[in-house]
Amino acid sequence: MRKPASRGKQEPKICVFCRNNGAPEEVYGSHVLKTPDGRVVCPILRAYTCPLCSANGDNAHTIKYCPLSKDQPSQRPLKGGRAVGGKRMKIF
């Protein structure tokens, strides 16, 4: 019998913020970054105060993800890819 395919993104059981910052496995494996509804639960990130907008706690984020940052991740321009039929398509 096959397992039903999981739908959607699998929630990580680790804190990717702590892992990416080099914390030991005992630290990043002890919590997750956010709850499914987007509330920050990582104790390290919760304690950080954004120098641009002063957010911390439930809404904590780094400068890179600050809504006031000019360098925030945005939708990247599409690169040339393949259309559904497999043919190359030119975006610009």
XYZ file of N, CA and C in Angstrom:
276
model
N 0.848 -1.181 0.000
C 0.000 0.000 0.000
C 0.893 1.244 0.000
N 0.565 2.214 -0.824
C 1.363 3.434 -0.934
C 0.853 4.496 0.016
N 1.792 5.308 0.464
C 1.414 6.455 1.292
C 0.777 7.505 0.398
N -0.221 8.198 0.887
C -0.778 9.280 0.067
C 0.270 10.376 -0.112
N 0.305 10.929 -1.292
C 1.269 11.996 -1.570
C 0.949 13.204 -0.705
N 1.985 13.757 -0.102
C 1.756 14.949 0.715
C 1.578 16.145 -0.204
N 0.679 16.992 0.149
C 0.414 18.178 -0.657
C 1.039 19.379 0.025
N 1.546 20.263 -0.772
C 2.131 21.472 -0.213
C 3.553 21.243 0.255
N 4.076 22.268 0.845
C 5.460 22.262 1.300
C 5.571 21.567 2.651
N 6.540 20.674 2.772
C 6.786 19.988 4.042
C 7.401 20.989 5.015
N 6.829 21.108 6.195
C 7.358 22.026 7.195
C 8.650 21.468 7.774
N 9.711 22.274 7.809
C 10.969 21.792 8.376
C 10.836 21.586 9.880
N 11.516 20.592 10.392
C 11.486 20.308 11.822
C 12.682 20.952 12.519
N 13.328 21.849 11.806
C 14.491 22.546 12.352
C 14.330 24.043 12.106
N 15.171 24.811 12.771
C 15.182 26.257 12.538
C 16.226 26.557 11.469
N 15.773 26.921 10.288
C 16.704 27.197 9.200
C 17.513 28.469 9.463
N 16.970 29.394 10.201
C 17.701 30.614 10.552
C 18.935 30.259 11.375
N 18.744 29.466 12.425
C 19.871 29.075 13.282
C 20.852 28.180 12.532
N 20.322 27.244 11.730
C 21.205 26.350 10.971
C 22.066 27.147 10.002
N 21.459 28.078 9.277
C 22.209 28.873 8.308
C 23.216 29.807 8.965
N 23.015 30.107 10.233
C 23.953 30.966 10.953
C 25.006 30.171 11.712
N 25.069 28.863 11.474
C 26.141 28.052 12.034
C 25.929 27.556 13.447
N 24.718 27.621 13.958
C 24.449 27.123 15.309
C 24.593 25.601 15.320
N 24.953 25.029 16.471
C 25.062 23.566 16.548
C 23.695 22.893 16.388
N 23.719 21.626 16.003
C 22.480 20.885 15.768
C 21.580 20.866 16.995
N 22.172 20.862 18.182
C 21.372 20.872 19.412
C 20.516 22.134 19.492
N 21.012 23.213 18.916
C 20.272 24.479 18.933
C 19.241 24.496 17.810
N 19.690 24.332 16.557
C 18.745 24.462 15.445
C 17.740 23.321 15.374
N 18.032 22.212 16.029
C 17.092 21.100 16.047
C 16.077 21.176 17.170
N 16.196 22.193 18.014
C 15.316 22.285 19.184
C 14.062 23.131 18.951
N 13.961 23.765 17.806
C 12.811 24.621 17.517
C 12.702 24.844 16.012
N 11.626 25.472 15.601
C 11.440 25.856 14.203
C 11.507 27.377 14.118
N 11.627 27.889 12.906
C 11.722 29.335 12.716
C 10.381 30.026 12.945
N 9.331 29.531 12.296
C 8.012 30.171 12.372
C 6.915 29.132 12.522
N 5.796 29.577 13.052
C 4.603 28.740 13.103
C 3.975 28.739 11.710
N 3.068 27.810 11.432
C 2.430 27.793 10.106
C 1.731 29.103 9.740
N 1.296 29.869 10.733
C 0.638 31.145 10.424
C 1.623 32.307 10.311
N 2.932 32.040 10.384
C 3.938 33.067 10.148
C 4.511 33.746 11.373
N 4.097 33.341 12.570
C 4.623 33.956 13.794
C 6.019 33.415 14.079
N 6.985 34.300 14.315
C 8.363 33.894 14.603
C 8.421 33.258 15.986
N 9.002 32.048 16.059
C 9.163 31.377 17.347
C 10.628 31.111 17.683
N 11.546 31.336 16.752
C 12.973 31.154 17.021
C 13.390 32.158 18.094
N 13.925 31.669 19.232
C 14.284 32.602 20.302
C 15.403 33.570 19.918
N 16.290 33.139 19.039
C 17.391 34.014 18.604
C 16.843 35.154 17.750
N 16.030 34.819 16.755
C 15.471 35.848 15.879
C 14.477 36.733 16.621
N 13.679 36.156 17.523
C 12.709 36.954 18.294
C 13.409 38.049 19.100
N 14.619 37.762 19.578
C 15.357 38.726 20.398
C 16.010 39.823 19.559
N 16.093 39.619 18.248
C 16.722 40.588 17.356
C 15.738 41.709 17.045
N 16.222 42.937 17.074
C 15.403 44.087 16.696
C 15.929 44.646 15.386
N 15.069 44.729 14.405
C 15.456 45.254 13.098
C 15.857 46.720 13.247
N 17.054 47.081 12.795
C 17.486 48.477 12.921
C 16.740 49.437 11.990
N 16.047 48.916 10.995
C 15.323 49.790 10.073
C 13.914 50.120 10.541
N 13.216 49.123 11.107
C 11.809 49.354 11.464
C 11.488 49.009 12.916
N 12.480 48.548 13.663
C 12.341 48.210 15.091
C 11.452 47.000 15.371
N 11.158 46.192 14.362
C 10.346 44.989 14.589
C 11.154 43.946 15.348
N 10.465 43.221 16.224
C 11.067 42.093 16.931
C 9.939 41.171 17.379
N 10.267 40.154 18.163
C 9.232 39.245 18.655
C 8.535 38.492 17.540
N 7.215 38.461 17.572
C 6.423 37.711 16.589
C 6.720 38.116 15.149
N 7.085 39.366 14.935
C 7.309 39.888 13.585
C 8.777 40.139 13.272
N 9.671 39.541 14.039
C 11.103 39.774 13.857
C 11.565 39.333 12.471
N 12.563 40.031 11.966
C 13.171 39.697 10.683
C 14.531 40.371 10.607
N 15.355 39.918 9.687
C 16.647 40.555 9.468
C 16.461 41.698 8.474
N 17.496 42.499 8.310
C 17.434 43.631 7.380
C 17.066 43.156 5.979
N 17.594 42.006 5.596
C 17.331 41.473 4.257
C 15.834 41.307 3.995
N 15.070 40.974 5.013
C 13.638 40.732 4.849
C 12.768 41.883 5.357
N 13.376 43.007 5.702
C 12.616 44.146 6.205
C 11.818 44.791 5.075
N 10.550 45.089 5.319
C 9.752 45.749 4.285
C 10.285 47.134 3.924
N 11.077 47.746 4.799
C 11.631 49.071 4.515
C 12.975 49.011 3.800
N 13.535 47.818 3.659
C 14.845 47.658 3.038
C 14.744 47.761 1.527
N 15.683 48.471 0.940
C 15.728 48.571 -0.517
C 16.259 47.281 -1.125
N 16.975 46.488 -0.329
C 17.579 45.256 -0.825
C 16.754 44.021 -0.498
N 15.492 44.203 -0.130
C 14.670 43.057 0.255
C 14.466 42.120 -0.930
N 14.308 40.822 -0.641
C 14.067 39.884 -1.739
C 12.758 40.231 -2.435
N 12.805 40.328 -3.714
C 11.592 40.626 -4.467
C 11.461 39.577 -5.552
N 10.446 39.696 -6.330
C 10.304 38.752 -7.420
C 11.430 39.001 -8.399
N 12.226 37.970 -8.599
C 13.347 38.090 -9.517
C 12.832 38.075 -10.949
N 13.506 38.794 -11.825
C 13.080 38.743 -13.222
C 13.222 37.315 -13.745
N 12.280 36.919 -14.559
C 12.328 35.578 -15.116
C 13.489 35.447 -16.078
N 14.121 34.297 -16.044
C 15.175 34.003 -17.006
C 14.558 33.157 -18.102
N 15.260 33.053 -19.223
C 14.768 32.205 -20.301
C 14.599 30.786 -19.803
N 13.549 30.159 -20.156
C 13.294 28.801 -19.711
C 12.673 27.999 -20.823
N 11.958 26.998 -20.455
C 11.304 26.162 -21.457
C 9.795 26.270 -21.288
N 9.131 26.349 -22.397
C 7.674 26.374 -22.393
C 7.171 24.969 -22.085
N 5.904 24.852 -21.895
C 5.299 23.567 -21.562
C 5.666 22.507 -22.596
N 5.719 22.864 -23.843
C 6.045 21.905 -24.901
C 7.518 21.551 -24.972
N 8.347 22.152 -24.140
C 9.777 21.843 -24.121
C 10.620 22.751 -24.987
N 9.990 23.638 -25.748
C 10.756 24.549 -26.599
C 11.257 25.714 -25.771
N 12.445 26.192 -26.117
C 13.004 27.362 -25.438
C 12.112 28.561 -25.690
N 11.954 29.362 -24.654
C 11.192 30.588 -24.839
C 12.066 31.758 -24.422
N 11.899 32.856 -25.085
C 12.675 34.042 -24.772
C 11.778 34.977 -23.977
N 12.249 35.374 -22.795
C 11.433 36.230 -21.937
C 11.535 37.685 -22.375
N 12.745 38.169 -22.620
C 12.928 39.575 -23.002
C 13.711 39.674 -24.268
